[in-house]
Amino acid sequence: MQPAIIPRHGKTALALVLAFHLGATPCLAPSAEPDHDGSLKRAPVMVNVRESLDRLLADEDTDGDKRITVHDAPEPGSTRGDKRFWLQATDGKRYEVDRTYYLSNLLQELGWKERAGLDVAPIDFELVFEKPVHRISRLIRTFYWNSLTRRIDAEGMELLLRDEKVTPDGLRSLYVPQSDPEAVRYYTALAERHPEWRLRVVPLTPPTHDSAPRLEGGHGLLSLALERKPDGSYTGVPFIVPGGRFNELYGWDSYFEILGLLEDRRLDLAQALVENLLYEVAHYGKILNGNRSYYLTRSQPPLLTSMGLAIYHHLPKNEQARLWLARVIRAAIKEYYTVWMSPPRLTETGLSRYYGEGLGPPPEVEPGHFDAIYRPYAEARHMDLRTFEAQYKAGALSIPSLDRFFVHDRCMRESGHDTTYRWEVNGDRCADFVTVDLNSLLYKTECDIARTIETELGGTLTLEDGSEETGAVWHARADKRKELINRLLWDAEAGMFFDYDVAQGRRHAYVSATTLYPLWAKLATAEQAEAVVRHALPVLEMPGGLAASSEQSRGPLSEQRPARQWDYPYGWAPHQMLAWSGLSQYGYDDAAQRLSYRWLYTITRNAVDYNGTVPEKLDVVRRSTDVFAEYGNVGTVFEHMPAEGFGWMNASYQVGLTYLSPDLRERLNALVPPEWLFE
């Protein structure tokens, strides 16, 4: 007879155990869904959790980071670190586990049992020896999405407040729009009931440009949508955070997360994400970079119609779904008019630019980030660096050139590509450029609105002010933008789309992965798509996927010109996912499959070698998670087991698998490097 599961902490742990077996809580290990092929199966092995965990780490974690990775080197003259461990069951039987990957799986399984408060628990052979692709995809589907889910309500507040972003007085601020009085009352009462949270609720009037510095000093969360339940109580509409230090809802991340959620049949959570973005447009005037007070003056790449239509495709085609889609389109139209087609983002060219408003340095950056920028100004004034920084931030120093630098820096952060040398022409000048990515996104927005009005909404859409929109008007807008993109951004000689420097009146031939955005937006001709594939892929395609830029465009690095994370050799999930889709739409399915395999191989290889790591970004040249440019790499530091992966990286894995044939999936499971499979 197998021993009973013994909880360590009484009734609470017992409840967790029951929830674990019922699959009712995201805080414990997900249930297994191994692919059975009719082979011999065996019952789980019962083990003493803490004892097994300690012994495994003592034997195999030779570098002491509480993980089992390829960096755990064997000790000379000892069996410690030899990648061979004997797991002892409670009945005295011993079971061998060897090699880094399987040992790290065992560590993760023991870690989940230990986190659940179990003294004795079953270890499933199927999970320890699970194929890597199955394991990564399963954990994303059944565990990571739940771990990344947040709500701003009574139950979810503590998890949201569990970060370092507090004000100098130790309080945590929650800004709630005055235009939502129910929310103001709810959160005010909630803060009064929980003084231990040290939560300060601040009714918010939407800021003007001049009020931005005052708001930014608060470093507070912004409230999102609440849903009133039948009993009159409220619950926060759930949303996904990227992970790690990013404990808030982000704008363009949400699109890629939605694509992953839809692959994993999490339609409810995908739709909830959009509900929160609709709330932002209604109460904050735009889809924000993130729901923090210092993001109030900054949007992010516009993808709302793409989100809405991706979800609508999965909804039953009834009146309720059409009414929901109409709400999405109305919000997109409002943001289009008031944000992207209004000053300061609309330029005299007729195309739009990124332009994060607000004054001075963006407050979310880590201490010391701008030291190299401040130093010459401080030295010229014979001032200590920290004294200079404090006085400049306080407005005591008037330095127009430094003010202009931060205008461009905030612009770059609104683009989502923070940071890059892409707009370095006599200094970083993002605000001087109309970009390929933004105008491709706006072209697709215009096409989406036109087609949706015509095919789903009866030919006209009435806005909140009573005015009507027709598809023909939006088709005309898309045609005009396409003509301007072709005139200003398309370089026929280079065979690529480039950003346009409005200040200097010329294209800037910096090769970025964004040159593929026009394929995703379906604005490129077949001839243009062929040229982009022929000219861009040879300099952007790396062993591990698409690089954010070409090496030549990035230029040489030095102590004075350090690496930036949105340039070569680094690769990001959004670029991969948009490129796969764009290439497929123009018939380059082989290229899309090859690029997706390269990317997924890099993720899978690193997960196998580094205890299940699913990080924020990758070095696609070395196929490595070792990315130390600027901010490091979120998702690479943890103990025992990864808790959440990273939002859009999780999504890229689930979506990327759909581009692979069954044969290539098996090759990926066997960790066959892509150079053996593709020319």
XYZ file of C-alpha atoms in Angstrom:
679
model
C 0.000 0.000 0.000
C 1.277 3.493 -0.859
C 1.667 5.905 2.105
C -0.938 8.631 2.430
C -0.075 12.177 1.357
C 0.840 13.995 4.550
C 0.312 17.778 4.598
C 2.756 19.746 6.720
C 0.489 22.569 7.831
C -2.823 21.088 8.866
C -6.147 22.134 7.339
C -4.715 24.821 5.088
C -2.298 22.429 3.483
C -5.024 19.794 3.208
C -7.179 22.257 1.312
C -4.248 22.963 -0.999
C -3.749 19.265 -1.601
C -7.403 18.823 -2.517
C -7.248 21.862 -4.760
C -4.122 20.472 -6.358
C -5.805 17.193 -7.240
C -8.895 19.009 -8.487
C -6.831 21.474 -10.533
C -8.546 24.409 -8.802
C -5.621 26.661 -7.941
C -2.824 28.213 -9.993
C -0.377 28.343 -7.082
C 0.484 24.643 -7.210
C 2.015 22.403 -9.840
C -0.253 21.853 -12.847
C -1.739 18.476 -13.523
C 0.024 16.315 -16.065
C -1.316 15.666 -19.525
C 1.324 13.276 -20.891
C 0.862 11.834 -24.353
C 0.204 8.140 -23.817
C 1.243 5.783 -26.593
C 0.219 2.453 -25.091
C 3.601 1.815 -23.476
C 4.046 0.436 -19.971
C 2.846 2.801 -17.231
C 3.666 2.725 -13.553
C 2.208 4.287 -10.430
C 3.811 7.444 -9.005
C 6.663 7.016 -6.536
C 5.974 8.252 -2.996
C 8.877 10.221 -1.528
C 9.770 12.366 1.467
C 9.709 15.780 -0.205
C 12.070 17.869 1.911
C 14.588 15.090 2.353
C 14.636 14.316 -1.377
C 14.845 17.993 -2.306
C 17.753 18.658 0.048
C 19.646 15.579 -1.053
C 19.132 16.336 -4.745
C 20.441 19.885 -4.340
C 23.370 18.717 -2.216
C 24.344 16.145 -4.837
C 23.788 18.078 -8.078
C 23.540 21.840 -7.431
C 27.276 22.419 -7.312
C 27.101 26.192 -7.881
C 24.523 26.728 -5.114
C 21.836 28.584 -7.086
C 19.108 26.087 -6.126
C 18.739 24.997 -9.731
C 20.214 22.167 -11.768
C 21.750 23.466 -14.976
C 24.620 22.789 -17.344
C 26.688 25.141 -15.171
C 26.687 22.612 -12.314
C 30.106 21.109 -12.997
C 31.137 17.767 -11.472
C 33.609 17.932 -8.618
C 36.913 16.133 -9.295
C 37.322 12.905 -7.376
C 33.680 12.897 -6.258
C 30.291 11.769 -7.488
C 28.874 15.208 -6.609
C 27.625 16.910 -9.741
C 27.955 13.776 -11.888
C 24.392 14.267 -13.185
C 23.281 10.949 -11.707
C 20.953 10.795 -8.725
C 19.127 7.978 -6.939
C 15.663 8.991 -5.737
C 14.634 6.983 -2.685
C 10.961 6.101 -2.188
C 9.297 5.823 1.195
C 9.224 2.032 0.769
C 12.997 1.938 0.428
C 13.180 1.397 -3.339
C 15.622 3.537 -5.322
C 15.112 5.051 -8.782
C 17.846 6.477 -10.984
C 17.488 9.895 -12.624
C 20.355 11.139 -14.768
C 21.260 14.037 -17.099
C 20.660 17.719 -16.511
C 17.208 17.956 -18.045
C 15.631 15.058 -16.163
C 17.285 16.068 -12.904
C 15.932 19.597 -13.285
C 12.465 18.167 -13.971
C 12.718 16.169 -10.762
C 13.790 19.291 -8.891
C 10.787 21.179 -10.276
C 8.378 18.416 -9.293
C 9.797 18.294 -5.775
C 9.721 22.079 -5.602
C 6.020 22.182 -6.424
C 5.242 19.582 -3.764
C 7.325 21.485 -1.233
C 5.563 24.758 -2.119
C 2.249 22.980 -1.537
C 3.355 22.182 2.012
C 3.582 18.422 1.522
C 5.875 16.213 3.575
C 5.212 13.061 1.563
C 3.980 13.213 -2.031
C 3.914 11.277 -5.315
C 6.504 11.880 -8.024
C 5.173 10.945 -11.443
C 7.628 9.164 -13.716
C 5.794 10.618 -16.748
C 6.590 14.164 -15.611
C 10.229 13.593 -14.695
C 10.872 12.079 -18.141
C 8.456 14.283 -20.075
C 9.538 15.392 -23.543
C 10.743 18.993 -23.430
C 8.305 20.489 -25.956
C 5.374 18.803 -24.229
C 6.576 19.998 -20.853
C 7.153 23.644 -21.787
C 3.856 23.903 -23.653
C 1.940 22.146 -20.869
C 3.375 24.373 -18.158
C 2.488 27.481 -20.133
C -1.044 26.237 -20.747
C -1.867 24.913 -17.296
C 0.337 26.941 -14.977
C 2.142 30.017 -16.285
C -0.922 31.881 -17.563
C -2.571 31.494 -14.174
C 0.606 32.580 -12.396
C 0.671 35.772 -14.493
C -2.997 36.622 -13.923
C -3.820 39.602 -11.700
C -6.965 41.360 -10.459
C -7.258 44.733 -8.787
C -9.755 43.770 -6.096
C -9.950 42.499 -2.530
C -8.550 39.086 -3.410
C -5.912 40.205 -5.885
C -4.534 43.366 -4.304
C -1.858 41.799 -2.114
C -0.221 40.082 -5.086
C -0.185 43.345 -7.038
C 1.332 45.281 -4.160
C 4.088 42.727 -3.681
C 6.760 44.695 -5.534
C 9.360 47.369 -4.901
C 7.507 50.253 -6.547
C 6.570 52.236 -3.457
C 6.668 55.954 -2.770
C 9.319 57.450 -0.429
C 6.866 57.445 2.484
C 6.406 53.683 2.159
C 2.827 53.911 0.915
C 1.486 52.291 -2.206
C -0.743 54.484 -4.323
C -3.703 53.421 -6.428
C -4.994 56.089 -8.809
C -8.680 55.725 -9.631
C -10.339 57.900 -12.313
C -12.953 60.307 -10.988
C -14.977 59.409 -14.082
C -15.588 56.015 -12.420
C -17.182 56.975 -9.049
C -18.179 53.383 -8.263
C -14.529 52.371 -8.451
C -13.480 55.304 -6.260
C -15.952 54.208 -3.569
C -14.973 50.549 -3.841
C -11.220 51.079 -3.547
C -11.522 53.715 -0.831
C -13.554 51.308 1.304
C -11.129 48.489 0.507
C -8.137 50.530 1.674
C -9.940 51.418 4.907
C -10.643 47.731 5.594
C -6.992 46.789 5.060
C -4.721 49.329 6.756
C -1.920 46.749 6.688
C -1.674 47.267 2.915
C -0.652 50.920 3.417
C -2.692 51.648 0.304
C -3.388 55.254 -0.629
C -6.362 55.687 -3.004
C -6.048 58.836 -5.138
C -9.000 60.054 -7.260
C -7.517 61.001 -10.602
C -8.359 63.680 -13.129
C -6.763 62.836 -16.492
C -3.474 64.746 -16.660
C -2.417 67.456 -19.022
C 1.105 67.747 -20.342
C 1.992 70.212 -17.571
C 0.656 68.012 -14.773
C 2.699 64.967 -15.707
C 5.671 65.526 -13.346
C 3.412 65.754 -10.291
C 1.657 62.515 -11.154
C 4.859 60.689 -11.960
C 6.178 61.321 -8.467
C 3.410 59.121 -7.085
C 4.596 55.885 -8.670
C 1.156 54.385 -8.263
C -0.923 51.761 -9.999
C -3.865 52.847 -12.130
C -7.131 51.040 -11.544
C -8.673 48.911 -14.269
C -12.122 47.516 -14.959
C -14.369 46.171 -12.208
C -17.241 43.778 -12.742
C -20.305 43.897 -10.499
C -21.564 40.466 -9.497
C -25.240 39.578 -8.967
C -24.871 39.901 -5.181
C -23.701 43.510 -5.563
C -20.047 42.846 -4.773
C -17.219 43.669 -7.151
C -14.435 41.666 -8.714
C -11.578 42.982 -10.793
C -11.556 42.024 -14.455
C -8.448 39.811 -14.774
C -5.401 40.714 -16.814
C -1.976 39.283 -17.615
C 1.298 40.815 -16.450
C 4.542 40.063 -18.304
C 6.231 38.598 -15.224
C 9.146 39.269 -12.924
C 9.454 42.931 -12.002
C 6.716 43.802 -14.514
C 3.687 43.492 -12.269
C 1.194 45.554 -14.286
C -0.791 45.383 -17.529
C 1.181 46.434 -20.610
C -0.279 47.675 -23.886
C 1.282 45.879 -26.818
C 2.304 42.862 -24.750
C -1.402 42.129 -24.474
C -1.804 41.439 -28.201
C 0.837 38.726 -28.232
C -0.386 37.282 -24.948
C -3.900 37.126 -26.432
C -2.631 35.094 -29.390
C -1.081 32.625 -26.949
C -4.167 32.515 -24.769
C -6.352 31.780 -27.787
C -4.097 28.882 -28.774
C -4.547 27.580 -25.227
C -8.338 28.043 -25.362
C -8.341 30.770 -22.712
C -10.903 32.883 -24.538
C -12.261 34.230 -21.244
C -8.923 35.653 -20.187
C -8.144 36.997 -23.659
C -11.463 38.864 -23.734
C -10.881 40.161 -20.208
C -7.564 41.653 -21.327
C -9.369 43.654 -24.005
C -12.006 44.778 -21.498
C -9.270 46.358 -19.411
C -7.812 48.110 -22.452
C -11.269 49.467 -23.331
C -11.418 50.804 -19.781
C -8.091 52.567 -20.308
C -9.323 54.269 -23.483
C -12.540 55.326 -21.750
C -10.971 56.669 -18.561
C -7.331 57.463 -19.393
C -7.722 58.507 -23.026
C -5.456 55.890 -24.560
C -4.125 52.357 -24.257
C -1.274 52.982 -21.883
C 2.277 51.727 -21.932
C 1.288 50.196 -18.574
C -1.229 50.887 -15.797
C 1.127 52.968 -13.652
C 0.747 56.679 -13.000
C 3.996 57.521 -14.777
C 2.670 55.934 -17.982
C -0.325 58.282 -18.243
C 1.350 60.336 -20.964
C 2.618 57.359 -22.941
C 0.846 54.884 -25.203
C 2.342 51.861 -26.958
C 2.093 50.349 -30.463
C -1.628 50.336 -31.444
C -2.995 46.806 -31.776
C -6.527 47.065 -30.373
C -8.415 46.111 -33.556
C -6.092 43.148 -34.070
C -6.813 41.973 -30.532
C -10.560 42.398 -30.913
C -10.773 40.601 -34.242
C -8.555 37.728 -33.079
C -10.976 37.153 -30.194
C -14.109 37.724 -32.297
C -12.979 34.931 -34.601
C -13.389 32.548 -31.642
C -16.757 33.880 -30.436
C -20.155 32.571 -31.534
C -21.411 34.912 -34.251
C -24.440 36.287 -32.442
C -25.719 39.728 -31.500
C -23.844 39.773 -28.194
C -20.530 39.140 -29.950
C -21.244 41.832 -32.546
C -22.104 44.355 -29.836
C -18.824 43.544 -28.109
C -16.893 43.954 -31.355
C -18.617 47.300 -31.970
C -17.368 48.503 -28.566
C -13.828 47.531 -29.521
C -14.058 49.362 -32.845
C -15.504 52.497 -31.224
C -12.624 52.566 -28.739
C -10.094 52.065 -31.534
C -11.642 54.931 -33.502
C -11.525 57.196 -30.458
C -7.857 56.408 -29.838
C -7.069 56.771 -33.553
C -8.504 60.295 -33.699
C -7.341 61.617 -30.338
C -3.927 59.970 -30.030
C -2.424 58.879 -33.336
C -3.997 61.385 -35.737
C -3.612 64.449 -33.504
C -0.590 66.545 -32.519
C 2.038 65.844 -31.343
C 1.966 62.361 -32.929
C 0.619 63.364 -36.345
C 3.360 64.958 -38.458
C 3.273 67.245 -41.471
C 4.040 64.257 -43.690
C 0.564 62.843 -43.013
C 2.144 59.872 -41.241
C 2.351 59.416 -37.488
C 5.201 59.137 -35.020
C 5.658 57.882 -31.501
C 5.711 60.686 -28.963
C 5.681 59.972 -25.256
C 4.662 63.201 -23.558
C 5.732 64.390 -20.117
C 8.855 66.197 -18.971
C 12.285 65.040 -17.891
C 13.613 61.518 -17.385
C 11.143 58.625 -17.423
C 10.775 57.639 -13.761
C 10.510 53.894 -14.265
C 14.186 53.414 -15.178
C 16.545 51.874 -12.672
C 18.923 54.090 -10.637
C 22.028 55.049 -12.562
C 20.524 54.374 -15.996
C 21.194 57.913 -17.232
C 24.520 58.475 -15.446
C 26.443 58.600 -18.748
C 24.018 61.251 -20.030
C 24.154 63.369 -16.886
C 27.914 63.177 -16.303
C 29.170 65.724 -18.855
C 26.530 68.225 -17.743
C 27.472 67.700 -14.105
C 31.193 67.998 -14.813
C 30.678 71.187 -16.820
C 28.989 72.686 -13.746
C 31.521 71.201 -11.296
C 28.693 69.347 -9.570
C 28.432 65.929 -7.962
C 26.522 63.587 -10.282
C 23.741 62.802 -7.791
C 23.365 66.472 -6.848
C 23.084 67.430 -10.503
C 20.498 64.706 -11.156
C 18.366 65.751 -8.182
C 18.428 69.426 -9.134
C 17.609 68.724 -12.780
C 14.695 66.463 -11.862
C 13.401 69.126 -9.462
C 13.386 71.702 -12.265
C 16.107 73.841 -10.662
C 18.291 73.630 -13.786
C 17.222 74.740 -17.265
C 19.082 72.683 -19.881
C 17.246 72.676 -23.260
C 19.546 70.082 -24.857
C 18.905 67.653 -21.992
C 15.190 68.379 -22.172
C 15.251 67.457 -25.880
C 17.136 64.253 -25.101
C 14.345 63.126 -22.791
C 11.654 64.023 -25.341
C 13.307 61.553 -27.707
C 13.895 59.006 -24.944
C 10.208 59.027 -23.963
C 9.305 58.656 -27.627
C 11.517 55.585 -27.878
C 9.828 54.059 -24.848
C 6.380 54.594 -26.346
C 7.545 52.631 -29.401
C 8.116 49.586 -27.189
C 11.669 49.365 -28.552
C 13.433 50.649 -25.487
C 16.210 50.997 -26.161
C 17.838 50.854 -29.609
C 20.327 52.687 -31.806
C 17.708 52.666 -34.567
C 17.131 56.427 -34.349
C 20.701 57.465 -33.629
C 21.488 60.237 -36.123
C 23.498 62.998 -34.469
C 22.154 61.709 -31.175
C 19.062 59.657 -30.367
C 16.144 61.368 -32.150
C 13.144 59.052 -32.089
C 10.625 61.911 -32.120
C 11.969 63.044 -35.515
C 10.976 59.797 -37.253
C 7.793 58.439 -38.753
C 8.330 54.714 -38.414
C 7.589 51.605 -40.416
C 6.128 49.745 -37.454
C 3.722 52.442 -36.236
C 2.360 53.298 -39.660
C 1.983 49.632 -40.610
C -0.026 49.121 -37.417
C -2.176 52.168 -38.197
C -2.717 50.975 -41.777
C -3.956 47.642 -40.459
C -6.139 49.469 -37.925
C -7.750 51.470 -40.749
C -8.304 48.323 -42.834
C -9.692 46.446 -39.823
C -12.174 49.213 -39.075
C -13.262 49.460 -42.715
C -13.828 45.728 -43.153
C -15.491 45.267 -39.770
C -18.006 48.053 -40.393
C -18.828 46.610 -43.807
C -18.945 42.902 -42.997
C -19.951 42.669 -39.328
C -21.687 45.914 -38.338
C -24.186 46.498 -41.111
C -22.261 49.111 -43.115
C -22.302 51.969 -40.595
C -21.193 52.423 -37.012
C -22.699 55.075 -34.750
C -20.250 56.618 -32.307
C -20.973 57.879 -28.803
C -21.454 61.463 -30.058
C -24.040 60.329 -32.617
C -21.771 60.637 -35.649
C -21.556 57.766 -38.103
C -18.576 55.983 -39.586
C -18.626 54.095 -42.886
C -16.242 51.562 -44.322
C -15.565 53.648 -47.425
C -14.033 56.486 -45.392
C -11.693 54.102 -43.607
C -10.696 52.395 -46.847
C -9.756 55.824 -48.186
C -7.662 56.528 -45.104
C -5.857 53.207 -45.494
C -5.218 53.891 -49.192
C -3.784 57.313 -48.375
C -1.482 55.898 -45.686
C -0.334 53.128 -48.009
C 0.551 55.701 -50.670
C 2.549 57.751 -48.147
C 4.331 54.666 -46.797
C 5.345 53.664 -50.312
C 6.527 57.172 -51.112
C 8.438 57.885 -47.904
C 9.323 54.546 -46.288
C 9.838 52.137 -49.190
C 13.373 51.993 -50.620
C 13.185 50.163 -53.931
C 16.956 50.017 -54.352
C 17.525 48.450 -50.928
C 14.366 46.336 -51.226
C 13.232 47.219 -47.703
C 11.002 49.549 -45.716
C 12.877 52.123 -43.604
C 11.891 54.788 -41.090
C 11.738 58.351 -42.425
C 13.635 61.209 -40.769
C 11.204 64.123 -40.939
C 13.757 66.634 -39.645
C 16.276 65.770 -42.376
C 13.753 64.832 -45.068
C 15.181 61.420 -45.914
C 14.908 57.710 -45.178
C 17.188 56.265 -42.515
C 18.677 53.012 -43.815
C 18.759 51.173 -40.485
C 17.801 47.531 -41.044
C 15.339 46.541 -38.324
C 13.039 43.556 -37.969
C 10.245 46.114 -38.302
C 10.873 46.076 -42.067
C 8.686 42.935 -42.017
C 5.691 44.720 -40.425
C 4.212 45.733 -43.821
C 3.918 42.030 -44.657
C 2.006 41.392 -41.425
C -0.250 44.390 -42.172
C -0.762 43.186 -45.780
C 0.201 46.552 -47.223
C 3.226 45.316 -49.194
C 2.825 44.254 -52.791
C 3.930 40.760 -53.785
C 7.025 42.300 -55.372
C 7.856 44.268 -52.244
C 7.393 41.191 -50.056
C 9.742 39.211 -52.299
C 12.338 41.975 -52.094
C 12.094 42.194 -48.287
C 12.521 38.434 -47.964
C 15.482 38.486 -50.349
C 17.273 41.444 -48.773
C 16.258 41.525 -45.097
C 16.255 37.878 -44.043
C 19.919 37.257 -44.934
C 21.026 39.959 -42.469
C 18.328 39.456 -39.805
C 17.977 35.660 -39.658
C 20.277 34.224 -37.021
C 20.789 30.688 -35.653
C 18.136 31.324 -32.976
C 15.579 33.399 -34.889
C 15.201 36.987 -36.086
C 17.531 39.587 -34.626
C 16.011 42.961 -33.773
C 18.425 44.633 -36.198
C 21.315 43.811 -38.479
C 24.793 43.898 -36.990
C 25.968 46.436 -39.553
C 23.103 48.815 -38.799
C 23.691 48.600 -35.056
C 27.326 49.506 -35.552
C 30.347 48.934 -33.307
C 30.016 48.819 -29.537
C 32.342 50.314 -26.957
C 32.387 51.420 -23.349
C 30.907 54.724 -24.494
C 28.461 52.992 -26.826
C 27.222 49.904 -24.961
C 24.834 47.238 -26.242
C 21.120 48.041 -26.337
C 18.548 45.316 -25.918
C 16.402 46.023 -29.019
C 19.347 45.624 -31.413
C 21.543 42.830 -32.757
C 22.242 40.198 -31.387
C 19.002 40.116 -29.399
C 15.667 38.705 -30.478
C 12.173 39.441 -29.173
C 8.908 37.537 -29.323
C 6.838 40.327 -31.000
C 9.199 40.509 -33.973
C 9.137 36.733 -34.409
C 5.355 36.408 -34.220
C 4.605 39.275 -36.596
C 7.236 38.016 -39.038
C 5.875 34.447 -39.055
C 2.391 35.737 -39.797
C 3.553 38.197 -42.443
C 5.681 35.677 -44.277
C 2.868 33.115 -44.302
C 0.399 35.646 -45.690
C 2.633 36.132 -48.741
C 3.233 32.429 -49.296
C 6.641 32.159 -47.611
C 5.529 29.301 -45.406
C 8.925 27.618 -45.526
C 10.612 30.751 -44.189
C 7.982 31.141 -41.459
C 8.436 27.510 -40.430
C 12.211 27.798 -40.451
C 12.208 30.973 -38.364
C 9.729 29.571 -35.886
C 11.807 26.400 -35.504
C 14.941 28.444 -34.859
C 13.148 30.466 -32.172
C 11.476 27.504 -30.489
C 14.685 25.502 -30.586
C 16.444 28.317 -28.736
C 13.730 28.458 -26.078
C 13.613 24.675 -25.734
C 17.384 24.230 -25.629
C 17.713 26.828 -22.885
C 14.823 25.381 -20.897
C 16.484 21.963 -21.041
C 19.889 23.323 -20.056
C 18.738 25.856 -17.457
C 16.086 24.226 -15.282
C 13.051 25.188 -17.375
C 13.922 28.853 -17.960
C 11.523 30.750 -20.273
C 12.951 34.295 -20.381
C 11.912 37.734 -21.600
C 14.268 37.803 -24.608
C 17.109 35.878 -26.250
C 20.521 36.312 -27.782
C 19.629 34.754 -31.134
C 23.212 34.694 -32.405
C 24.535 32.542 -29.537
C 21.089 30.971 -28.880
C 21.434 32.012 -25.261
C 19.460 33.544 -22.399
C 22.606 35.379 -21.288
C 21.407 38.883 -22.099
C 22.921 41.541 -19.888
C 22.291 44.648 -21.989
C 20.621 47.438 -20.015
C 18.092 45.583 -17.866
C 19.237 41.976 -17.788
C 16.795 39.197 -18.661
C 13.576 38.720 -16.704
C 12.657 35.100 -16.026
C 16.185 33.733 -15.628
C 16.478 34.018 -11.838
C 14.414 31.695 -9.621
C 14.789 28.798 -7.204
C 13.764 25.170 -7.819
C 11.299 25.860 -10.646
C 10.227 28.728 -12.926
C 6.985 30.199 -11.640
C 5.576 31.966 -14.688
C 7.805 32.141 -17.759
C 7.353 35.515 -19.463
C 4.098 36.701 -21.028
C 4.851 37.196 -24.702
C 7.562 34.552 -24.693
C 5.002 32.022 -23.440
C 2.699 33.122 -26.251
C 5.406 32.838 -28.898
C 6.026 29.235 -27.892
C 2.384 28.226 -28.179
C 1.850 30.129 -31.426
C 5.180 29.031 -32.893
C 4.266 25.378 -32.516
C 1.344 25.914 -34.916
C 3.820 26.764 -37.700
C 5.674 23.447 -37.348
C 4.778 20.236 -39.116
C 4.342 17.142 -36.917
C 7.747 15.941 -38.092
C 9.421 19.183 -37.054
C 7.734 19.048 -33.656
C 9.311 15.649 -33.106
C 12.672 17.002 -34.267
C 12.261 19.830 -31.769
C 11.477 17.363 -28.990
C 14.682 15.558 -29.905
C 16.568 18.888 -29.816
C 17.846 18.616 -33.372
C 19.616 21.933 -34.086
C 18.048 23.852 -36.987
C 21.212 23.872 -39.116
C 20.761 20.112 -39.599
C 17.265 20.650 -40.987
C 17.366 23.791 -43.112
C 19.599 25.074 -45.892
